[in-house]
XYZ file of N, CA and C in Angstrom:
243
model
N 0.477 -73.467 67.869
C 0.644 -72.045 67.625
C 0.971 -71.342 68.942
N 1.988 -70.541 68.921
C 2.406 -69.816 70.115
C 1.569 -68.563 70.308
N 1.076 -68.395 71.503
C 0.324 -67.192 71.821
C 1.300 -66.037 72.053
N 0.923 -64.857 71.650
C 1.733 -63.648 71.841
C 3.120 -63.785 71.227
N 3.166 -64.217 70.003
C 4.444 -64.363 69.312
C 4.949 -63.029 68.780
N 4.345 -61.957 69.175
C 4.813 -60.645 68.752
C 3.700 -59.632 68.632
N 2.463 -60.100 68.652
C 1.337 -59.174 68.497
C 1.272 -58.178 69.655
N 1.417 -58.668 70.871
C 1.373 -57.774 72.026
C 2.601 -56.874 72.048
N 3.745 -57.431 71.752
C 4.981 -56.641 71.749
C 4.915 -55.515 70.725
N 4.157 -55.715 69.650
C 4.060 -54.702 68.598
C 3.494 -53.386 69.125
N 2.605 -53.443 70.104
C 2.115 -52.188 70.678
C 2.675 -51.924 72.077
N 3.113 -52.971 72.780
C 3.634 -52.785 74.134
C 5.003 -52.112 74.133
N 5.874 -52.520 73.232
C 7.226 -51.951 73.216
C 7.239 -50.449 72.938
N 6.453 -49.938 71.976
C 6.420 -48.474 71.800
C 5.871 -47.740 73.036
N 4.898 -48.341 73.717
C 4.375 -47.734 74.942
C 5.468 -47.683 76.001
N 6.191 -48.790 76.163
C 7.264 -48.837 77.157
C 8.396 -47.874 76.800
N 8.710 -47.751 75.519
C 9.743 -46.805 75.084
C 9.335 -45.370 75.427
N 8.089 -45.024 75.152
C 7.599 -43.683 75.482
C 7.603 -43.448 76.984
N 7.265 -44.476 77.741
C 7.277 -44.358 79.197
C 8.687 -44.120 79.717
N 9.669 -44.774 79.110
C 11.065 -44.555 79.506
C 11.508 -43.127 79.211
N 11.050 -42.588 78.083
C 11.432 -41.234 77.689
C 10.732 -40.172 78.534
N 9.491 -40.450 78.943
C 8.705 -39.508 79.733
C 8.052 -40.260 80.887
N 8.813 -40.553 81.946
C 8.261 -41.349 83.049
C 7.129 -40.623 83.775
N 6.029 -41.315 83.956
C 4.909 -40.780 84.719
C 3.948 -41.912 85.056
N 3.150 -41.702 86.073
C 2.128 -42.676 86.440
C 0.937 -42.514 85.502
N 0.077 -43.512 85.472
C -1.118 -43.512 84.623
C -0.768 -43.110 83.195
N 0.106 -43.893 82.593
C 0.670 -43.541 81.294
C -0.180 -44.014 80.121
N -0.755 -45.232 80.209
C -1.488 -45.766 79.061
C -2.665 -46.620 79.514
N -3.694 -46.637 78.680
C -4.869 -47.481 78.877
C -4.975 -48.400 77.673
N -5.006 -49.709 77.928
C -5.123 -50.700 76.858
C -6.470 -51.383 77.016
N -7.330 -51.267 76.011
C -8.656 -51.883 76.059
C -8.658 -53.190 75.284
N -9.286 -54.209 75.868
C -9.342 -55.528 75.244
C -10.797 -55.998 75.183
N -11.103 -56.909 74.263
C -12.491 -57.380 74.141
C -12.902 -58.418 75.186
N -11.936 -59.052 75.855
C -12.289 -60.090 76.830
C -11.455 -59.951 78.096
N -12.000 -60.460 79.177
C -11.306 -60.449 80.468
C -10.027 -61.277 80.395
N -10.122 -62.460 79.788
C -8.953 -63.341 79.678
C -7.814 -62.656 78.928
N -8.139 -61.993 77.839
C -7.115 -61.296 77.062
C -6.499 -60.157 77.871
N -7.302 -59.478 78.683
C -6.775 -58.398 79.524
C -5.697 -58.926 80.468
N -5.964 -60.066 81.094
C -4.975 -60.645 82.010
C -3.725 -61.109 81.262
N -3.899 -61.673 80.074
C -2.748 -62.130 79.285
C -1.880 -60.953 78.853
N -2.508 -59.882 78.403
C -1.752 -58.703 77.971
C -1.038 -58.067 79.162
N -1.694 -58.013 80.300
C -1.051 -57.466 81.498
C 0.184 -58.276 81.865
N 0.103 -59.599 81.751
C 1.266 -60.448 82.036
C 2.413 -60.133 81.086
N 2.098 -59.898 79.827
C 3.141 -59.571 78.858
C 3.783 -58.223 79.184
N 2.958 -57.232 79.533
C 3.503 -55.931 79.931
C 4.414 -56.080 81.142
N 3.980 -56.867 82.130
C 4.793 -57.066 83.330
C 6.118 -57.734 82.996
N 6.090 -58.705 82.090
C 7.328 -59.394 81.698
C 8.260 -58.445 80.946
N 7.706 -57.689 80.006
C 8.526 -56.779 79.206
C 9.047 -55.601 80.032
N 8.273 -55.165 81.020
C 8.656 -53.994 81.801
C 9.237 -54.310 83.160
N 9.576 -55.563 83.399
C 10.088 -55.970 84.714
C 11.353 -55.208 85.098
N 12.194 -54.926 84.150
C 13.462 -54.269 84.440
C 13.355 -52.790 84.757
N 12.206 -52.188 84.493
C 12.054 -50.750 84.736
C 11.060 -50.448 85.857
N 10.614 -51.483 86.565
C 9.692 -51.272 87.678
C 8.289 -50.898 87.255
N 7.857 -51.418 86.130
C 6.534 -51.119 85.595
C 5.443 -51.646 86.523
N 4.419 -50.832 86.747
C 3.258 -51.246 87.537
C 2.063 -51.318 86.594
N 1.406 -52.484 86.561
C 0.271 -52.726 85.665
C -0.942 -53.102 86.504
N -2.111 -52.588 86.138
C -3.361 -52.964 86.805
C -4.340 -53.473 85.761
N -5.066 -54.527 86.113
C -6.128 -55.052 85.255
C -7.454 -54.657 85.889
N -8.293 -53.980 85.115
C -9.604 -53.548 85.587
C -10.642 -54.135 84.636
N -11.414 -55.105 85.136
C -12.407 -55.794 84.308
C -13.666 -56.062 85.126
N -14.746 -56.346 84.432
C -15.982 -56.726 85.097
C -15.879 -58.124 85.670
N -16.705 -58.406 86.663
C -16.742 -59.732 87.244
C -15.638 -60.012 88.243
N -14.881 -58.985 88.614
C -13.795 -59.128 89.587
C -14.095 -58.173 90.742
N -13.717 -58.549 91.946
C -13.970 -57.752 93.139
C -13.529 -56.299 92.954
N -14.468 -55.367 93.178
C -14.165 -53.948 92.975
C -13.154 -53.417 93.981
N -13.160 -53.938 95.195
C -12.208 -53.472 96.203
C -10.782 -53.793 95.779
N -10.578 -55.001 95.282
C -9.253 -55.404 94.803
C -8.792 -54.496 93.671
N -9.707 -54.186 92.764
C -9.360 -53.328 91.631
C -9.111 -51.888 92.085
N -9.870 -51.422 93.066
C -9.649 -50.073 93.597
C -8.272 -49.975 94.245
N -7.870 -51.023 94.950
C -6.532 -51.041 95.551
C -5.451 -51.028 94.473
N -5.691 -51.747 93.371
C -4.728 -51.753 92.264
C -4.602 -50.354 91.663
N -5.721 -49.648 91.525
C -5.683 -48.281 90.991
C -5.032 -47.309 91.972
N -5.185 -47.560 93.263
C -4.579 -46.687 94.276
C -3.060 -46.723 94.211
N -2.505 -47.786 93.639
C -1.048 -47.888 93.485
C -0.544 -47.049 92.315
N -1.461 -46.357 91.648
C -1.142 -45.496 90.500
C -0.291 -46.229 89.463
N -0.886 -47.199 88.799
C -0.143 -47.983 87.810
C 0.246 -47.148 86.598
N 1.310 -47.581 85.931
C 1.714 -46.947 84.677
C 0.759 -47.339 83.552
N 0.357 -48.604 83.548
C -0.488 -49.153 82.491
C -1.740 -49.749 83.121
N -2.904 -49.404 82.566
C -4.164 -50.024 82.966
C -4.658 -50.833 81.776
N -4.964 -52.100 82.027
C -5.482 -52.982 80.976
C -6.887 -53.385 81.381
N -7.825 -53.240 80.446
C -9.209 -53.587 80.775
C -9.998 -53.983 79.576
């Protein structure tokens, strides 16, 4: 079974479309039930938004807070946590 065969794209593409229409930083927050899923969804957003310079940050528990603070300081378009 292929992971992310369209489930992530089902909500990521409308977010990216809206971002293209109204470009701004800190555009969307995507909440996930697990840390692993947060990283997987962030990878999908990065792949789908590579052509538009999308910046994604993953903010989860159990990860160095300084690293996450630096990611937020870059003012990402999408935060996944």
